[in-house]
PDB file of N, CA and C in Angstrom:
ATOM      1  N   UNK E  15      61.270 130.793 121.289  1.00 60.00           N
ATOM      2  CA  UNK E  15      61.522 131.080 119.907  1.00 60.00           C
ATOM      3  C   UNK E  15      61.916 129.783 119.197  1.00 60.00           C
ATOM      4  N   UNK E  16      61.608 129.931 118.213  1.00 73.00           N
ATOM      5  CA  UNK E  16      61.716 128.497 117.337  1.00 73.00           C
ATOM      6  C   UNK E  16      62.879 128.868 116.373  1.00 73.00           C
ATOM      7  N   UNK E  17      63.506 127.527 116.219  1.00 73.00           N
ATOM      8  CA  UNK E  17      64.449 127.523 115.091  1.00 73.00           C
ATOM      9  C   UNK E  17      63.609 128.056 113.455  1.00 73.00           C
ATOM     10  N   UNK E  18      64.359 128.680 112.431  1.00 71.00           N
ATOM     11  CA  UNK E  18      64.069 128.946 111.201  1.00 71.00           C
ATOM     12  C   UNK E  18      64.191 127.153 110.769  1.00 71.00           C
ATOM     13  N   UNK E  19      62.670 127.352 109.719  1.00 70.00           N
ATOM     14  CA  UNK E  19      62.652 126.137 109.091  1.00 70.00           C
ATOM     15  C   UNK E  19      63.374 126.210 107.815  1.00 70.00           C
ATOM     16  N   UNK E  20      63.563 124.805 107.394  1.00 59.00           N
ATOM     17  CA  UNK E  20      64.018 124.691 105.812  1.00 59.00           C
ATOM     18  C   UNK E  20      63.368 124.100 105.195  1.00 59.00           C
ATOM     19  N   UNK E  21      62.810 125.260 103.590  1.00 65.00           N
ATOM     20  CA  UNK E  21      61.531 124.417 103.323  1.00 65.00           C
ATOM     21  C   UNK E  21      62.318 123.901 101.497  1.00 65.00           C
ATOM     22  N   UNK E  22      61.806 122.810 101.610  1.00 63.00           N
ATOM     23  CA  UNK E  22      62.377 122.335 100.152  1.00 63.00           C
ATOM     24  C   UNK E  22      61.579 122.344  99.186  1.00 63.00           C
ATOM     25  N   UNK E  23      61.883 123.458  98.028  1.00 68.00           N
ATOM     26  CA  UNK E  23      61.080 124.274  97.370  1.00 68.00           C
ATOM     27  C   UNK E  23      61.134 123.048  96.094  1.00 68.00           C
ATOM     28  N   UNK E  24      62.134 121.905  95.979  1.00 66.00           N
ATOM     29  CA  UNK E  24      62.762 121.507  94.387  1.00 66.00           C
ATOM     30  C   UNK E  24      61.645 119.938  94.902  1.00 66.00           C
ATOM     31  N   UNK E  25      60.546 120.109  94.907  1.00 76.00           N
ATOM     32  CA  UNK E  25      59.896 118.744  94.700  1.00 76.00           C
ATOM     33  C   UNK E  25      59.805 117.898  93.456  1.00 76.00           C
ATOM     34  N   UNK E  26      59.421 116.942  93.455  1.00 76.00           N
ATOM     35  CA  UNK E  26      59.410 116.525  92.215  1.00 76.00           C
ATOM     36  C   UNK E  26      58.821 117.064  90.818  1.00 76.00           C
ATOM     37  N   UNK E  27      57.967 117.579  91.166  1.00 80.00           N
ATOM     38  CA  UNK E  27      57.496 118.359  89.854  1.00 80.00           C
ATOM     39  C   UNK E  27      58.446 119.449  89.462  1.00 80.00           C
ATOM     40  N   UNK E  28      59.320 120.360  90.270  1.00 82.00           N
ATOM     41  CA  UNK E  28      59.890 120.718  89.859  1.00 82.00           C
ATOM     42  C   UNK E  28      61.219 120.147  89.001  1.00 82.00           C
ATOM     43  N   UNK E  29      61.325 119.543  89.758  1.00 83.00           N
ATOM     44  CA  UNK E  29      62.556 118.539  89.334  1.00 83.00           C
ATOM     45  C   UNK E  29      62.308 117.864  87.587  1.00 83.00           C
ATOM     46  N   UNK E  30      61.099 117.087  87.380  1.00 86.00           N
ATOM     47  CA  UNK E  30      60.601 116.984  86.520  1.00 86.00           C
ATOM     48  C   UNK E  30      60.200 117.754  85.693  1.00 86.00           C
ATOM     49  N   UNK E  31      60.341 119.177  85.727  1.00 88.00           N
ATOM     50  CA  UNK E  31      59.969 120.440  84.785  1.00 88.00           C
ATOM     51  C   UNK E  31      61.472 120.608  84.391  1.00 88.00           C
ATOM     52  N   UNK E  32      62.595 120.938  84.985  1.00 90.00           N
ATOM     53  CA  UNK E  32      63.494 121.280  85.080  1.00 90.00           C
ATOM     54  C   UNK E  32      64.518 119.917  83.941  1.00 90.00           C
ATOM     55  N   UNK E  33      64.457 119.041  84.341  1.00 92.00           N
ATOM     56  CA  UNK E  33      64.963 117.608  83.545  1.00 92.00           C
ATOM     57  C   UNK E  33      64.490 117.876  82.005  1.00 92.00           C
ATOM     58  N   UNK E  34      62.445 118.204  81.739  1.00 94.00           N
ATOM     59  CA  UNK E  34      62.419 118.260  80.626  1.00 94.00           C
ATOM     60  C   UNK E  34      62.980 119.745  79.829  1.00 94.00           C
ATOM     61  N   UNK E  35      62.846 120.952  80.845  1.00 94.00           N
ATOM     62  CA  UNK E  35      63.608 121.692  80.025  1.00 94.00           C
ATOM     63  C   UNK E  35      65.136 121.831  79.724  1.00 94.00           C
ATOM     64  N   UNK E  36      66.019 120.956  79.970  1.00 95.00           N
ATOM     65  CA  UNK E  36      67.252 120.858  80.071  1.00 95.00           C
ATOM     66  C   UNK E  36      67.365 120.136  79.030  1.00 95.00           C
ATOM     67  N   UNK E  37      66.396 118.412  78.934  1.00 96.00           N
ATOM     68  CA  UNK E  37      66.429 117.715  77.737  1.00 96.00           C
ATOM     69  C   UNK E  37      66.030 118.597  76.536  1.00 96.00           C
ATOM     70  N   UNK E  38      64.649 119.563  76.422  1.00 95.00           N
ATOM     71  CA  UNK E  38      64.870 119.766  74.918  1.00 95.00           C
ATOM     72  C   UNK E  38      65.786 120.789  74.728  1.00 95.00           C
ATOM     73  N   UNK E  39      66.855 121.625  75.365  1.00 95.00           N
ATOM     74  CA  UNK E  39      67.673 122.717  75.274  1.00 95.00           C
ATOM     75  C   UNK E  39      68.484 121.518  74.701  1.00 95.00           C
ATOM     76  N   UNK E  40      68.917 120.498  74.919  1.00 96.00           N
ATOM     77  CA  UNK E  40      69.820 119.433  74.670  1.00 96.00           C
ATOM     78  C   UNK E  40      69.427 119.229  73.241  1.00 96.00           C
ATOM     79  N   UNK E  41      68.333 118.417  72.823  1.00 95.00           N
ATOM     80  CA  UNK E  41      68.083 118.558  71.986  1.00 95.00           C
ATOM     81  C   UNK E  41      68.074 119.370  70.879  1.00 95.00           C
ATOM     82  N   UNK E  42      67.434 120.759  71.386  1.00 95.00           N
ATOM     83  CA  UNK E  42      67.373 121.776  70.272  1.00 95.00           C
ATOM     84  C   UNK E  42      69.023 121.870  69.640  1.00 95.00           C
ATOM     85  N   UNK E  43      69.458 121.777  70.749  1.00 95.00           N
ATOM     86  CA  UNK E  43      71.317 122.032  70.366  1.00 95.00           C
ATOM     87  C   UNK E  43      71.649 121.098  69.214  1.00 95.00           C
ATOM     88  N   UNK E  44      71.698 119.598  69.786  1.00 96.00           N
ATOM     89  CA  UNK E  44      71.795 118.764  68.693  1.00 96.00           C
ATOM     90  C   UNK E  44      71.388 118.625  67.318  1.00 96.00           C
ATOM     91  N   UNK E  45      69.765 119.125  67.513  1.00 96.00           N
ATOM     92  CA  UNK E  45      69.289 119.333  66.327  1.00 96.00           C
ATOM     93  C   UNK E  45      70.270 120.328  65.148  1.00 96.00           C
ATOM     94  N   UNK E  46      70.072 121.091  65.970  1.00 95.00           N
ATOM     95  CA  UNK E  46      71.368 122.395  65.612  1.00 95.00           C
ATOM     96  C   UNK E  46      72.458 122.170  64.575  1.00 95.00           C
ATOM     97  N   UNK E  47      73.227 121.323  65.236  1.00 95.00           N
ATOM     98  CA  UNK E  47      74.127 120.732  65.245  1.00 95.00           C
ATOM     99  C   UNK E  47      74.350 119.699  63.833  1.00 95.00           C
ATOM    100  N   UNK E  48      73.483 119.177  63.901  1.00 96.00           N
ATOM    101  CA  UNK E  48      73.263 118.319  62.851  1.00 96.00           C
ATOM    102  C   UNK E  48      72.718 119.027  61.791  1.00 96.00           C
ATOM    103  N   UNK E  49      71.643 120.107  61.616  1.00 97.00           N
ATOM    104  CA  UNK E  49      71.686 120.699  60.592  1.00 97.00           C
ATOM    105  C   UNK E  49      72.397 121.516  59.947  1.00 97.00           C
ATOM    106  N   UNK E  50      73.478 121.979  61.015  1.00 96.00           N
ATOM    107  CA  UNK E  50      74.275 123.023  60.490  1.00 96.00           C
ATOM    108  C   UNK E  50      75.332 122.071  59.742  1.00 96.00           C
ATOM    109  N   UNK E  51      75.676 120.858  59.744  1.00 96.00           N
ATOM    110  CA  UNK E  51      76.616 119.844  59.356  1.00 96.00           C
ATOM    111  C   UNK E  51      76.124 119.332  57.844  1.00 96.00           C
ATOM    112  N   UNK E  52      75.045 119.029  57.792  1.00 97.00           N
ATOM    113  CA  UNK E  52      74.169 119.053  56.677  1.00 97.00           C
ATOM    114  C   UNK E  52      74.347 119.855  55.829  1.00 97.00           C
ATOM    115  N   UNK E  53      73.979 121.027  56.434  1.00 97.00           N
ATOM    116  CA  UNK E  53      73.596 122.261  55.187  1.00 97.00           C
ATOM    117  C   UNK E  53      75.908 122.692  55.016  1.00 97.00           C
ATOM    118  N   UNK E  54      76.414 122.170  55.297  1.00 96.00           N
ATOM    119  CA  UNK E  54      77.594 121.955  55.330  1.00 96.00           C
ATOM    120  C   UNK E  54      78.373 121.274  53.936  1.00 96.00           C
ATOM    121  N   UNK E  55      77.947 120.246  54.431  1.00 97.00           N
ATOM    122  CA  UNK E  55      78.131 119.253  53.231  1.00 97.00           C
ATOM    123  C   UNK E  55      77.205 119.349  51.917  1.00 97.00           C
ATOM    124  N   UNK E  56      76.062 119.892  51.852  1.00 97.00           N
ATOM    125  CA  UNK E  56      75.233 120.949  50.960  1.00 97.00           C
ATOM    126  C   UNK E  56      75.851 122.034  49.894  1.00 97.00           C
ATOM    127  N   UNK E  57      76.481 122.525  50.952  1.00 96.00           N
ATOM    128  CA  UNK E  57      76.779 123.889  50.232  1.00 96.00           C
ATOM    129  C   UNK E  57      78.564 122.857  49.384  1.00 96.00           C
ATOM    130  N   UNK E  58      79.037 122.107  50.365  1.00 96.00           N
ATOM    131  CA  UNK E  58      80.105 121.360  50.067  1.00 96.00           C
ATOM    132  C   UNK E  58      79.921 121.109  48.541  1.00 96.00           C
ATOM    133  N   UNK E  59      79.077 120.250  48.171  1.00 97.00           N
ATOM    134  CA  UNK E  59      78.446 119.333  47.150  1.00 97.00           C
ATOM    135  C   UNK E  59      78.188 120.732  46.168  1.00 97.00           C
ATOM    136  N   UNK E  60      77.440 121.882  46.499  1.00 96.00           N
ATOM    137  CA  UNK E  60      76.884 122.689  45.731  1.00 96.00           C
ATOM    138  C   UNK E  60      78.180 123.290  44.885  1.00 96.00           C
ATOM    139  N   UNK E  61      79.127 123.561  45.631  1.00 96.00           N
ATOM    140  CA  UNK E  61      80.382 123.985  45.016  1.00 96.00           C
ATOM    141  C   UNK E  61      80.876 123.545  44.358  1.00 96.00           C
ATOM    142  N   UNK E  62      80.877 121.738  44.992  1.00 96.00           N
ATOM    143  CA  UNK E  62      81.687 120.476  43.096  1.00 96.00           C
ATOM    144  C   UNK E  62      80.887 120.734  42.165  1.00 96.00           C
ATOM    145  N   UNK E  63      79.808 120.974  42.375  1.00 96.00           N
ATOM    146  CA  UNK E  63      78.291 120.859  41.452  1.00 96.00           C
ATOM    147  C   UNK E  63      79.030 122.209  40.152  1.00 96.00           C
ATOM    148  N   UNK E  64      78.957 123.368  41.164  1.00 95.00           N
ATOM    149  CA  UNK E  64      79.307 124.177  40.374  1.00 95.00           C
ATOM    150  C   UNK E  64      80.924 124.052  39.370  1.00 95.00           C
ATOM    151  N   UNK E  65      81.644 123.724  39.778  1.00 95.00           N
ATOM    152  CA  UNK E  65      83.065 123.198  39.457  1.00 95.00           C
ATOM    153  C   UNK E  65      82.964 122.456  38.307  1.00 95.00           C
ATOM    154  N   UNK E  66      82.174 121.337  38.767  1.00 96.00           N
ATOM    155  CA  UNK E  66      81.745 120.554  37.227  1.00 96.00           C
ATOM    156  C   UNK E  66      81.030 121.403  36.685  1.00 96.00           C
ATOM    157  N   UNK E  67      79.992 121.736  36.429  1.00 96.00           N
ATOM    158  CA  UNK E  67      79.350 122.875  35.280  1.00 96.00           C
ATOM    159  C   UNK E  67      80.219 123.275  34.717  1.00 96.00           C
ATOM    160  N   UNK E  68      81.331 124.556  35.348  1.00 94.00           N
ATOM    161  CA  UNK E  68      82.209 125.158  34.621  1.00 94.00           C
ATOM    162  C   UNK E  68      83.362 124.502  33.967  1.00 94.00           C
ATOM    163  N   UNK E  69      83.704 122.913  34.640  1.00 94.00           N
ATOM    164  CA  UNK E  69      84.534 121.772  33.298  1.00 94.00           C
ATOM    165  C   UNK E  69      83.870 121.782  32.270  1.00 94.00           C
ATOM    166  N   UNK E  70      82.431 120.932  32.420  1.00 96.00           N
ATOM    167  CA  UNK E  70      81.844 120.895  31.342  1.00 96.00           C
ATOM    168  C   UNK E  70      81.553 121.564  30.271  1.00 96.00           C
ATOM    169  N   UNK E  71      81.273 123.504  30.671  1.00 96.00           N
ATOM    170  CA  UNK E  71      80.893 124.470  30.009  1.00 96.00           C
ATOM    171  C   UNK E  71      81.719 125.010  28.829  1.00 96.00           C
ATOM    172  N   UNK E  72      83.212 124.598  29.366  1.00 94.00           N
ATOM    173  CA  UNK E  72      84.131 124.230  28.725  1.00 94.00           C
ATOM    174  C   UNK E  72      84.695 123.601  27.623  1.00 94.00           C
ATOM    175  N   UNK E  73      83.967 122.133  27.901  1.00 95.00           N
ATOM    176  CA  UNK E  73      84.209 120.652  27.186  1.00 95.00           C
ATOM    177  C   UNK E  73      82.982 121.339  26.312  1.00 95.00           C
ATOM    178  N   UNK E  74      81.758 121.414  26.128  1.00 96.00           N
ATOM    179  CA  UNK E  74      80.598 121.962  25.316  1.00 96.00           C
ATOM    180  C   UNK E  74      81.695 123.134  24.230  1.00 96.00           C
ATOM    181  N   UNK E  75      81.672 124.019  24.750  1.00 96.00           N
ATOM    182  CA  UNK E  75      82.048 124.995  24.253  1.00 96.00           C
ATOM    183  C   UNK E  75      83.425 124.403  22.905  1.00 96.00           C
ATOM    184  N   UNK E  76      84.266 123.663  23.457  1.00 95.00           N
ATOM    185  CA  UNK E  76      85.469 123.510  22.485  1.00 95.00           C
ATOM    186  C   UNK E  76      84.659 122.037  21.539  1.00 95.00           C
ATOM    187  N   UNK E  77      83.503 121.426  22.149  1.00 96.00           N
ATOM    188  CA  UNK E  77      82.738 120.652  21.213  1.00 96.00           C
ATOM    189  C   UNK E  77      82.256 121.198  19.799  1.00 96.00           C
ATOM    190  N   UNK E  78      81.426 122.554  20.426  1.00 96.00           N
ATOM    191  CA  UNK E  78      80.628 123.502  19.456  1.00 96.00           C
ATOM    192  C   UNK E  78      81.599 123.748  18.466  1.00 96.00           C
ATOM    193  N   UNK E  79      82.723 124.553  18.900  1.00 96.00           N
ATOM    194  CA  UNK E  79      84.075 125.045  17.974  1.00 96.00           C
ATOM    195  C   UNK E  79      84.232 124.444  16.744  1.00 96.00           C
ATOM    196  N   UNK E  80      84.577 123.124  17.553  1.00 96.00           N
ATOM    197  CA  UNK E  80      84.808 121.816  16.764  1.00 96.00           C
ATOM    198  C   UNK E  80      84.087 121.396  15.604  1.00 96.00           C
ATOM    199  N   UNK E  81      82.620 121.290  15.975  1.00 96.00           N
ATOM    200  CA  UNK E  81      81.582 120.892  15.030  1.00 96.00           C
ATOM    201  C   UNK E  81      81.509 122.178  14.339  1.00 96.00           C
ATOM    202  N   UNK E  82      81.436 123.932  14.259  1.00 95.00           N
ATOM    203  CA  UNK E  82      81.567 124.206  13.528  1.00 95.00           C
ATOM    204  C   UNK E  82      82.568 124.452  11.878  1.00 95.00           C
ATOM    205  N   UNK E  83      83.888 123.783  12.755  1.00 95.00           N
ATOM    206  CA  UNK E  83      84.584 124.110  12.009  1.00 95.00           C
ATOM    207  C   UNK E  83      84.825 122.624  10.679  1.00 95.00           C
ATOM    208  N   UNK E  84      84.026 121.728  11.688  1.00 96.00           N
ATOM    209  CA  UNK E  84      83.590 120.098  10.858  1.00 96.00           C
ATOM    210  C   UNK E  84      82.491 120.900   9.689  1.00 96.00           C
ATOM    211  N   UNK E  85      81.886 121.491   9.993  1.00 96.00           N
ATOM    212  CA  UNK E  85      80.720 121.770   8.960  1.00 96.00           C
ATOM    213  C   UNK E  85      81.123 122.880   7.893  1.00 96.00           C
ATOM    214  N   UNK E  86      82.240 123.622   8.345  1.00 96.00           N
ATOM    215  CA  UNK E  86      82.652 124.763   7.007  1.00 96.00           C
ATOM    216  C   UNK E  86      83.317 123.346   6.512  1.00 96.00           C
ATOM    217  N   UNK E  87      84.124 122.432   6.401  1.00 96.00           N
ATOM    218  CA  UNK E  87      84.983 121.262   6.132  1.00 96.00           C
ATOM    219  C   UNK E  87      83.948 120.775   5.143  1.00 96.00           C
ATOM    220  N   UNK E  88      82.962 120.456   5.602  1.00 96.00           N
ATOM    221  CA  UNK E  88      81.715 119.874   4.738  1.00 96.00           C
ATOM    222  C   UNK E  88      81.299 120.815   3.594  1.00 96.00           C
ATOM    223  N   UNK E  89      80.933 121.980   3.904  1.00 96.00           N
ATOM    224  CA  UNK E  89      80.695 122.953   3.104  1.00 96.00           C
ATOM    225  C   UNK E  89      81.532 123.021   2.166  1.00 96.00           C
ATOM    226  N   UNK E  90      82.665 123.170   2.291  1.00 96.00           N
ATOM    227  CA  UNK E  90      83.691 123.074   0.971  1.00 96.00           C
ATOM    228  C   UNK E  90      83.753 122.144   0.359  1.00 96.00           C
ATOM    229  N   UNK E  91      83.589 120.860   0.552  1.00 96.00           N
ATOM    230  CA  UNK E  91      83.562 119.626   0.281  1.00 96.00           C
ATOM    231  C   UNK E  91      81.937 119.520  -1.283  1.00 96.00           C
ATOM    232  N   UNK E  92      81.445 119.741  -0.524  1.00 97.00           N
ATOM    233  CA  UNK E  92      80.072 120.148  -0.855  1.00 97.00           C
ATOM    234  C   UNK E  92      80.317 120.817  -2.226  1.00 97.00           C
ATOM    235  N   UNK E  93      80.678 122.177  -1.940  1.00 96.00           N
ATOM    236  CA  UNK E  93      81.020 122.898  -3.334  1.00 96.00           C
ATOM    237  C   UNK E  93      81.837 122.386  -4.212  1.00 96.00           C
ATOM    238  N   UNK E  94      83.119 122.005  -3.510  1.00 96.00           N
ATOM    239  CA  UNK E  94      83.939 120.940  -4.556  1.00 96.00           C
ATOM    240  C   UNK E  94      83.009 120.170  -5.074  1.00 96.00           C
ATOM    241  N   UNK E  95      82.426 119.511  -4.822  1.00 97.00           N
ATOM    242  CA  UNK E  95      81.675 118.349  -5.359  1.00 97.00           C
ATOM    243  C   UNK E  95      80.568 118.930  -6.550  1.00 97.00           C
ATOM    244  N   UNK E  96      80.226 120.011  -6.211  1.00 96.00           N
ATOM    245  CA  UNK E  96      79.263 120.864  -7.198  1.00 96.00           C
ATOM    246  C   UNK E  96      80.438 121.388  -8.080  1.00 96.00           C
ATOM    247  N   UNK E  97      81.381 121.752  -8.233  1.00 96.00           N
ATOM    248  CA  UNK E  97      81.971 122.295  -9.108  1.00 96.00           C
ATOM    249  C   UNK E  97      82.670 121.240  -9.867  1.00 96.00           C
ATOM    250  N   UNK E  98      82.660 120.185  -9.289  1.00 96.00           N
ATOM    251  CA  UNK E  98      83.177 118.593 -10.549  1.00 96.00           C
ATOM    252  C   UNK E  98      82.001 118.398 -11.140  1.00 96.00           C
ATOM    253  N   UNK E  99      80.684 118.099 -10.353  1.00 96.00           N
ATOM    254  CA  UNK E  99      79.342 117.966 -11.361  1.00 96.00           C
ATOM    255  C   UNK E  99      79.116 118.460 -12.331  1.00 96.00           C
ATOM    256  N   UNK E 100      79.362 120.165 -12.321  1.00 95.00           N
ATOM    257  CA  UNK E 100      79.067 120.857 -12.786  1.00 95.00           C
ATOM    258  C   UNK E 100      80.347 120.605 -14.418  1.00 95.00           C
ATOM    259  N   UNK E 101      81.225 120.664 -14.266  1.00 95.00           N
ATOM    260  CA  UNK E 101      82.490 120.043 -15.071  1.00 95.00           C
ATOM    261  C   UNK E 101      82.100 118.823 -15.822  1.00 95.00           C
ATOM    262  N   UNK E 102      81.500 118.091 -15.336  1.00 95.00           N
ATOM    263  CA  UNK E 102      81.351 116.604 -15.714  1.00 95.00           C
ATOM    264  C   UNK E 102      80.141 116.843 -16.912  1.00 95.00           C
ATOM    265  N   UNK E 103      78.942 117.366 -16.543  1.00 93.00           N
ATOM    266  CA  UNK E 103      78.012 117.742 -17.275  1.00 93.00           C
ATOM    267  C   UNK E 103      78.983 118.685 -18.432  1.00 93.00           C
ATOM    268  N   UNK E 104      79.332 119.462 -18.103  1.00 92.00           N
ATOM    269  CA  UNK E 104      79.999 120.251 -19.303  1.00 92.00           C
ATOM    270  C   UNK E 104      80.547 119.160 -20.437  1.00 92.00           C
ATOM    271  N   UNK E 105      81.206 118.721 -19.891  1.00 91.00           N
ATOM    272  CA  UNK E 105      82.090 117.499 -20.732  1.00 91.00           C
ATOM    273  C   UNK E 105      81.354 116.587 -21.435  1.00 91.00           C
ATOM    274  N   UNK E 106      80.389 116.380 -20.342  1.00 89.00           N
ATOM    275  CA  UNK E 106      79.337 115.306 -21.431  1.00 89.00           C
ATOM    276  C   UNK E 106      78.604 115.907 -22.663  1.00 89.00           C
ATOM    277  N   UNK E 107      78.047 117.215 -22.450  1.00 88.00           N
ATOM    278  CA  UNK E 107      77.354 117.898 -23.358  1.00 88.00           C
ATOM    279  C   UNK E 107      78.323 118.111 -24.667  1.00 88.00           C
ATOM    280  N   UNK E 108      79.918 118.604 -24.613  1.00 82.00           N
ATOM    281  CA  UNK E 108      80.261 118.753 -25.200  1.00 82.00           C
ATOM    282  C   UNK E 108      80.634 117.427 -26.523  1.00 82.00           C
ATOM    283  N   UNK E 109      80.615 116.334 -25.485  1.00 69.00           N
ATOM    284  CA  UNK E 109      80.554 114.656 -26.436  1.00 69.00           C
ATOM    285  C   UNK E 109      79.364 115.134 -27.523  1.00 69.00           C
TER     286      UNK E 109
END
């Protein structure tokens, strides 16, 4: 009777199958990794993004206020000025 053999199943090709699927599991991870860090600092940025809008929307808004209430200012101004014309002509006609 013979001894049981030992047969070594992990030759190089296996070995070499095994290395590259380990490297791209490695990889895929990293990849991973790095995009999830990305889209991180993304959404990071997207949020100041939004933050400023709503300063600004703000700063606009009390601009608008502003300039309307510059233009009733004008408007009266305006009429004053029509109602001295209007005076002035009177006065002259009456010379």
């Amino acid at each position: 009777m013979t001894s049981p053999r030992f047969e070594n199943r992990w030759n190089w090709s296996t070995i070499a199958a095994l290395v590259a699927v380990v490297t791209s599991l490695g990889g895929f991870f990293v990849t991973y990794g790095q995009m999830q860090t990305r889209l991180d600092y993304i959404e990071e940025r997207r949020e100041a993004s939004a933050s400023l809008m709503l300063g600004l929307e703000g700063r606009i808004r009390a601009l608008e206020a502003s300039g309307a209430r510059q233009d009733e200012r004008l408007a009266g101004i305006y009429n004053l000025l029509n109602r001295i014309d209007t005076r002035l002509e009177r006065i002259e006609r009456a010379d």
